[in-house]
mmCIF file of C-alpha atoms in Angstrom:
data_model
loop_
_atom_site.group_PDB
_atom_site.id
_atom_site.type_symbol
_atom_site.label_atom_id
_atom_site.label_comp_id
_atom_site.label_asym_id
_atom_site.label_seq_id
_atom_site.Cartn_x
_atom_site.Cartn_y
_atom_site.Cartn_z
ATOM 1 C CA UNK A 1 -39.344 58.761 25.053
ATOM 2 C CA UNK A 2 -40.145 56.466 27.824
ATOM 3 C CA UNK A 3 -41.957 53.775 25.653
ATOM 4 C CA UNK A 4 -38.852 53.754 23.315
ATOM 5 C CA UNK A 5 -36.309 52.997 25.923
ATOM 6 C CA UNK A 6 -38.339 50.233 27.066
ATOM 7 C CA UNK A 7 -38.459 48.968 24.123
ATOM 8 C CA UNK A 8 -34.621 49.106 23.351
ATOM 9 C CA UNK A 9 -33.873 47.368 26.650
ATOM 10 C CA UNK A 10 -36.318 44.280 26.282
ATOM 11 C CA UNK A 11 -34.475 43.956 22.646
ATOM 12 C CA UNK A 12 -31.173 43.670 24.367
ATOM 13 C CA UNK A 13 -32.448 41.357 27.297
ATOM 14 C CA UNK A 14 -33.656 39.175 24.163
ATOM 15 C CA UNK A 15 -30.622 38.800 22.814
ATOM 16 C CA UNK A 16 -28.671 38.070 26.042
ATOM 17 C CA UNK A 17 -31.670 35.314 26.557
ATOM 18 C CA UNK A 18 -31.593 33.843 22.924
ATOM 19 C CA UNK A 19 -29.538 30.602 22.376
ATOM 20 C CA UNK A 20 -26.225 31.344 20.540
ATOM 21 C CA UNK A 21 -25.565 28.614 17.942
ATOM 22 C CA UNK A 22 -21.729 28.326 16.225
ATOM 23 C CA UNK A 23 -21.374 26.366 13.015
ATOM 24 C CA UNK A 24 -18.271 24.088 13.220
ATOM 25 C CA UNK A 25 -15.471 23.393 10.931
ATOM 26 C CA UNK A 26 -14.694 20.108 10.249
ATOM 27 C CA UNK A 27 -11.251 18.671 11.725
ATOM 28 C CA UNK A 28 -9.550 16.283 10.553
ATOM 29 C CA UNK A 29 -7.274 13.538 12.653
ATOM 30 C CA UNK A 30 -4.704 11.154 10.770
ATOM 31 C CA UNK A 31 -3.545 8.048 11.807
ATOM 32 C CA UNK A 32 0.012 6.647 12.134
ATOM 33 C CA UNK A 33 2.138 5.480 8.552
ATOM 34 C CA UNK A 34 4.568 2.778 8.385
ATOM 35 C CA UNK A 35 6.632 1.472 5.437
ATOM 36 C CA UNK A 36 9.058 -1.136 4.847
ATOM 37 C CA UNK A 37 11.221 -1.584 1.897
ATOM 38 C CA UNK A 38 11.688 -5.855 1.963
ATOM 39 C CA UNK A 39 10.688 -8.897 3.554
ATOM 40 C CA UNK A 40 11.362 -12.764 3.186
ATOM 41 C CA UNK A 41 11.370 -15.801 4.282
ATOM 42 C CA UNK A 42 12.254 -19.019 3.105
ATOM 43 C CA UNK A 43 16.007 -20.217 2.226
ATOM 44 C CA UNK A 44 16.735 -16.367 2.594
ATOM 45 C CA UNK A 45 15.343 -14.586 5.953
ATOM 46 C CA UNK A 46 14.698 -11.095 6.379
ATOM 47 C CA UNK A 47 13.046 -8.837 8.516
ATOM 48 C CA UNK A 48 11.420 -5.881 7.149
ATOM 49 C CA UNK A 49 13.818 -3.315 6.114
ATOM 50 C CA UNK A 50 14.199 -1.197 6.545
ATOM 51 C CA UNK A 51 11.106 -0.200 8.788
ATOM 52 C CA UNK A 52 9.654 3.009 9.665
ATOM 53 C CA UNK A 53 6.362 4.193 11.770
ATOM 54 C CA UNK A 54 5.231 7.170 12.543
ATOM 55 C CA UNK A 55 7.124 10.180 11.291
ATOM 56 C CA UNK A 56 10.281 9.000 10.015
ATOM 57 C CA UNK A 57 12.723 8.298 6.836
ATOM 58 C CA UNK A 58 15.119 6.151 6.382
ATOM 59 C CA UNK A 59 17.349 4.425 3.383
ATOM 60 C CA UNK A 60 19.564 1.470 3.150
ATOM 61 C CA UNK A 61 22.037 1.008 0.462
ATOM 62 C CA UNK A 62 21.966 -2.738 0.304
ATOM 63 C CA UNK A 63 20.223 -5.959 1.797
ATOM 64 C CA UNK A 64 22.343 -7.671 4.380
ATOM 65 C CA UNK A 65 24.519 -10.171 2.325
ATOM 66 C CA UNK A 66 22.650 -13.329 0.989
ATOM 67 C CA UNK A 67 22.994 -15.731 -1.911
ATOM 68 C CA UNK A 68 19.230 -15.049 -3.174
ATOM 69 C CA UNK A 69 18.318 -11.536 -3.601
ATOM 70 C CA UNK A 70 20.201 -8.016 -4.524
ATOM 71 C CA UNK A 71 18.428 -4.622 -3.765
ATOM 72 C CA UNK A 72 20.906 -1.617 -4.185
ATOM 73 C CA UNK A 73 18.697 0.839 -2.270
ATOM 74 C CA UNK A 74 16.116 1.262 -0.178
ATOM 75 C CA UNK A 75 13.996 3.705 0.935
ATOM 76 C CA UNK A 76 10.957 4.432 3.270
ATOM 77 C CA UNK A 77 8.886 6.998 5.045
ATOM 78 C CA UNK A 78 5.970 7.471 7.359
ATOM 79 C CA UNK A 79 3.912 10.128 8.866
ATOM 80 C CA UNK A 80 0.414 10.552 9.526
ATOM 81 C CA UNK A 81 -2.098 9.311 6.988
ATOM 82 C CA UNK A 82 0.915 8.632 4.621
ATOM 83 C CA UNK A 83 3.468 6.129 4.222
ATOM 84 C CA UNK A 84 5.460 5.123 1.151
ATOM 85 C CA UNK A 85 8.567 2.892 0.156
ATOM 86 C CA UNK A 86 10.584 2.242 -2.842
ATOM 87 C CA UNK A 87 12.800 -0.700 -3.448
ATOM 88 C CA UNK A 88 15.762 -0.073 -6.641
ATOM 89 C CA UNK A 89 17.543 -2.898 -8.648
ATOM 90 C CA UNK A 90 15.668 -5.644 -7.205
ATOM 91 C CA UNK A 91 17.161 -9.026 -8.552
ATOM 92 C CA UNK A 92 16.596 -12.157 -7.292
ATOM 93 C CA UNK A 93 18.517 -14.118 -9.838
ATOM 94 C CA UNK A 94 17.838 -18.225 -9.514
ATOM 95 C CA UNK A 95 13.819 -17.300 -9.809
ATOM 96 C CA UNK A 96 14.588 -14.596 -12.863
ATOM 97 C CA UNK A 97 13.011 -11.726 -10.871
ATOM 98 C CA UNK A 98 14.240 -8.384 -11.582
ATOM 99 C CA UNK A 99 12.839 -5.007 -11.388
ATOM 100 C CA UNK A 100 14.423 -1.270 -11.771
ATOM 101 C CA UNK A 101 12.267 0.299 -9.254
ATOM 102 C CA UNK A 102 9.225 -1.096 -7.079
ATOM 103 C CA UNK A 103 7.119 1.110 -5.191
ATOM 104 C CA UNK A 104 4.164 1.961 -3.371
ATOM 105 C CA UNK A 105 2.445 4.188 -1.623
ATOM 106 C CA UNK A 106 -0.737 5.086 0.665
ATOM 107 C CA UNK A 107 -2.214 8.130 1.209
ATOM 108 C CA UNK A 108 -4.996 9.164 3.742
ATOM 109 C CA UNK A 109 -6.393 5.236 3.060
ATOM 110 C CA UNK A 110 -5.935 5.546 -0.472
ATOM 111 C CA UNK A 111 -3.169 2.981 -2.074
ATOM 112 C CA UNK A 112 -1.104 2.939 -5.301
ATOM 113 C CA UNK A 113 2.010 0.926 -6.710
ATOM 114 C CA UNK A 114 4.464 1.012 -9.625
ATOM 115 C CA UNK A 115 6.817 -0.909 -11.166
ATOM 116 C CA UNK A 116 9.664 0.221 -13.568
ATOM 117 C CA UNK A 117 10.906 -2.738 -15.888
ATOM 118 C CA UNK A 118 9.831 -5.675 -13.805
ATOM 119 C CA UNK A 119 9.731 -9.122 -14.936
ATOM 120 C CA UNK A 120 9.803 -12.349 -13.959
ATOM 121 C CA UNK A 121 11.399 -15.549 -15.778
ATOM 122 C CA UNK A 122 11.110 -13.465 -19.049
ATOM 123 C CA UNK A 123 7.553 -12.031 -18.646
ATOM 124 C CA UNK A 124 6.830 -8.136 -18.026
ATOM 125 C CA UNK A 125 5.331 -6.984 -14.838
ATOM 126 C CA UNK A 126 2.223 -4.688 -15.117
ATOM 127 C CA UNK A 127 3.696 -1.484 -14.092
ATOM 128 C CA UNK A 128 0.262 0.034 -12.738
ATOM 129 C CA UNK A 129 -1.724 -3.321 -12.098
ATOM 130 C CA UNK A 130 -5.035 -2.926 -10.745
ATOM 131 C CA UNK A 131 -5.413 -3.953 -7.184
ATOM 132 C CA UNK A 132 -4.687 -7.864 -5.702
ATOM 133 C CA UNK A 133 -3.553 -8.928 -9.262
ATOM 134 C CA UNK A 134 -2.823 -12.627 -9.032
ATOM 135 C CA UNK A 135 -0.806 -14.252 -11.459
ATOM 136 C CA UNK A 136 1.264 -17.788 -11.827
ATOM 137 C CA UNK A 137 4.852 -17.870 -14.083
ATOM 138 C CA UNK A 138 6.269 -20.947 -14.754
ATOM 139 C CA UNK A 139 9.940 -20.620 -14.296
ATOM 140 C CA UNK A 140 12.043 -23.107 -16.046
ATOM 141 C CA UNK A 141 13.204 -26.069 -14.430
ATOM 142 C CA UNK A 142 12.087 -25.034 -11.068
ATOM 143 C CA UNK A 143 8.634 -24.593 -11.035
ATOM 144 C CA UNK A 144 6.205 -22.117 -10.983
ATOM 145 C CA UNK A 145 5.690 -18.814 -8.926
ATOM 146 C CA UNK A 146 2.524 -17.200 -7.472
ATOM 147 C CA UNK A 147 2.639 -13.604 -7.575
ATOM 148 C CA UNK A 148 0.149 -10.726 -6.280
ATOM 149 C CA UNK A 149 1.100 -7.318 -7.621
ATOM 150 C CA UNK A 150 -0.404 -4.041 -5.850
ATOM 151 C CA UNK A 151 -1.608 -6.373 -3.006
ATOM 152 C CA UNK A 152 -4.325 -4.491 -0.890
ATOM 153 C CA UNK A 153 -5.652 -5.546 2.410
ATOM 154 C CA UNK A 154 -7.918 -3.270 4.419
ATOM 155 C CA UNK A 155 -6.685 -4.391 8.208
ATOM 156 C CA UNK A 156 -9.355 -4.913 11.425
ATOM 157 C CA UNK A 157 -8.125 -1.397 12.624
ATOM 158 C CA UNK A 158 -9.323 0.386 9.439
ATOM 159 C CA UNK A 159 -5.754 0.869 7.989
ATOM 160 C CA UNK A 160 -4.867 -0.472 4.800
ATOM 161 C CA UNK A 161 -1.903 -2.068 3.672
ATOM 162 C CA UNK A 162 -0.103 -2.183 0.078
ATOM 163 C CA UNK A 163 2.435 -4.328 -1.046
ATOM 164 C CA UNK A 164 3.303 -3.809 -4.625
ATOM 165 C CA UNK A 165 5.025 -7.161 -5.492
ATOM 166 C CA UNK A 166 4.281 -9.960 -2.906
ATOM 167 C CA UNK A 167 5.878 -13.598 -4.621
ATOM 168 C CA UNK A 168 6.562 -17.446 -3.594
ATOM 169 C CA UNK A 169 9.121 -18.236 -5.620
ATOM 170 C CA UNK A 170 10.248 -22.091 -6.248
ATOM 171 C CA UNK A 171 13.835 -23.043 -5.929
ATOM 172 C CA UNK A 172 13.783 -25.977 -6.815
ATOM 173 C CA UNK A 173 11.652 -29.072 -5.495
ATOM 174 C CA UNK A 174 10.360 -28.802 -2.282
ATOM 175 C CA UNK A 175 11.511 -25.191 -1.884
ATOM 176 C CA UNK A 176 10.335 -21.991 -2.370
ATOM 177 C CA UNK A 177 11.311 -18.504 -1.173
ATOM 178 C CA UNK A 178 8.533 -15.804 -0.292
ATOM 179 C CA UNK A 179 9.170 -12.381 -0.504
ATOM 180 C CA UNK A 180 7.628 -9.166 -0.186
ATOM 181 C CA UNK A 181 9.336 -6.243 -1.685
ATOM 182 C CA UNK A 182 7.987 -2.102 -1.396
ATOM 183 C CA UNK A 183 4.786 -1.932 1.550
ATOM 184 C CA UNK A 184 3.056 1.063 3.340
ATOM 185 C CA UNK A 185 0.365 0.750 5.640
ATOM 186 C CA UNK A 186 -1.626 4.436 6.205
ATOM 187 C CA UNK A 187 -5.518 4.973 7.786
ATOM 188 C CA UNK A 188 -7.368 7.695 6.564
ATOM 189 C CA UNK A 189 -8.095 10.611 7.413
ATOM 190 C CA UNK A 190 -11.053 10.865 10.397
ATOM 191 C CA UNK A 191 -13.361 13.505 10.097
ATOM 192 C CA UNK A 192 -15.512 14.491 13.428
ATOM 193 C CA UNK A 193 -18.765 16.751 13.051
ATOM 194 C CA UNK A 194 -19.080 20.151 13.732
ATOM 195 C CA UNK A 195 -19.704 21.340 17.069
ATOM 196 C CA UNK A 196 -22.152 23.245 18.939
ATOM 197 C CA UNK A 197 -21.218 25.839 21.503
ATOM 198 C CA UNK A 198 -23.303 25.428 24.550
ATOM 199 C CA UNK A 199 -26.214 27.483 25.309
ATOM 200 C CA UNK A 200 -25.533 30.464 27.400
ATOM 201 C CA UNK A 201 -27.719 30.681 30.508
ATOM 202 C CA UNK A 202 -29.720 34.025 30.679
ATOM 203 C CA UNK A 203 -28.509 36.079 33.914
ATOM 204 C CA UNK A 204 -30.664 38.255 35.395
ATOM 205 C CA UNK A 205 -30.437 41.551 36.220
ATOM 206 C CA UNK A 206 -32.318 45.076 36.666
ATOM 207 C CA UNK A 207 -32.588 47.172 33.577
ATOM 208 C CA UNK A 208 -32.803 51.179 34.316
ATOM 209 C CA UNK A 209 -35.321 53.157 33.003
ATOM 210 C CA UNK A 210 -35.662 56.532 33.003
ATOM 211 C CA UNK A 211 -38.356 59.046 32.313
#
């Protein structure tokens, strides 16, 4: 009887003495979204708009008044690891731009875009182009437009950046209006390894035994 409780007990001061290992679950961190619906420059100026970052939404109903370009609504959102924006009605008549819906979207640094009847000076818009699709237009009797459709640029802090329709437009010679219409900017998601839980340190003590 003796031998066997000596045995049980160095069996249990084993176990308090062996290392106790833990397999971690991965966890996952995402970074900050932002979205704007337009942006320009040139004989029109705008600001992105409207802007969001973060965790928001927001929609605007139409551009700030301007002789160029007509948007009836916009509409963006952020939050972490996703970001998208959509742009409705876009017309930007003297360059024959127009498009029923322009949008885009990045999730987790993954990007997509879409248009819905886009064209410019009489030519159709790819509605799913592949990525940084660069095209010229001639547009009649002003000159001819550069356009990038589902722009992607991967930034220097790991986030990436779509813009579904970015254009330079001519107005005429010696003029030109740029614009950028439906961007989101998302990082992906971060994934840290698993953990180990530290090693417990044995503490010693007197077992009893009795005969």
């Amino acid at each position: 009887m003796r031998s066997i409780r000596l045995a049980a007990c160095a069996v249990a001061a084993g176990a308090l003495a062996a290392p106790l290992v833990m397999s971690g679950t991965a966890s996952a961190t995402g970074g900050t979204g932002s979205a704007y619906g337009l942006a320009a420059t040139g004989l029109v100026a705008i600001p992105a708009t409207p802007a969001v970052a973060a965790t928001a939404d927001r929609s605007l109903l139409h551009l700030p008044a301007n002789p160029l370009i007509d948007v009836k609504v916009l509409h963006v959102t952020a939050k972490p690891a996703y970001a998208r924006a959509s742009v409705t009605d876009l017309s930007v008549a003297k360059a024959a731009l127009r498009a029923h819906l322009v949008t885009a979207t990045c999730t987790a640094g993954t990007a997509t875009s879409h248009l819905v009847n886009a064209t410019l000076a009489g030519r159709r818009l790819a509605a799913d182009a592949a990525p940084n699709s660069a095209l010229t237009i001639p547009v009649q009797g002003l000159g001819t437009a550069s356009v990038t459709l589902n722009k992607q640029v991967r930034n220097a802090d790991g986030t990436l950046t779509v813009t579904a329709i970015e254009a330079v437009l001519p107005l005429g010679p010696g003029h030109t209006q740029t614009l950028s219409v439906s961007s989101a900017t998302c990082a992906g998601i971060r994934k840290e390894p698993p953990g180990q839980a530290p090693k417990p340190e044995p503490v010693p003590s007197d077992l009893p035994v009795t005969g």
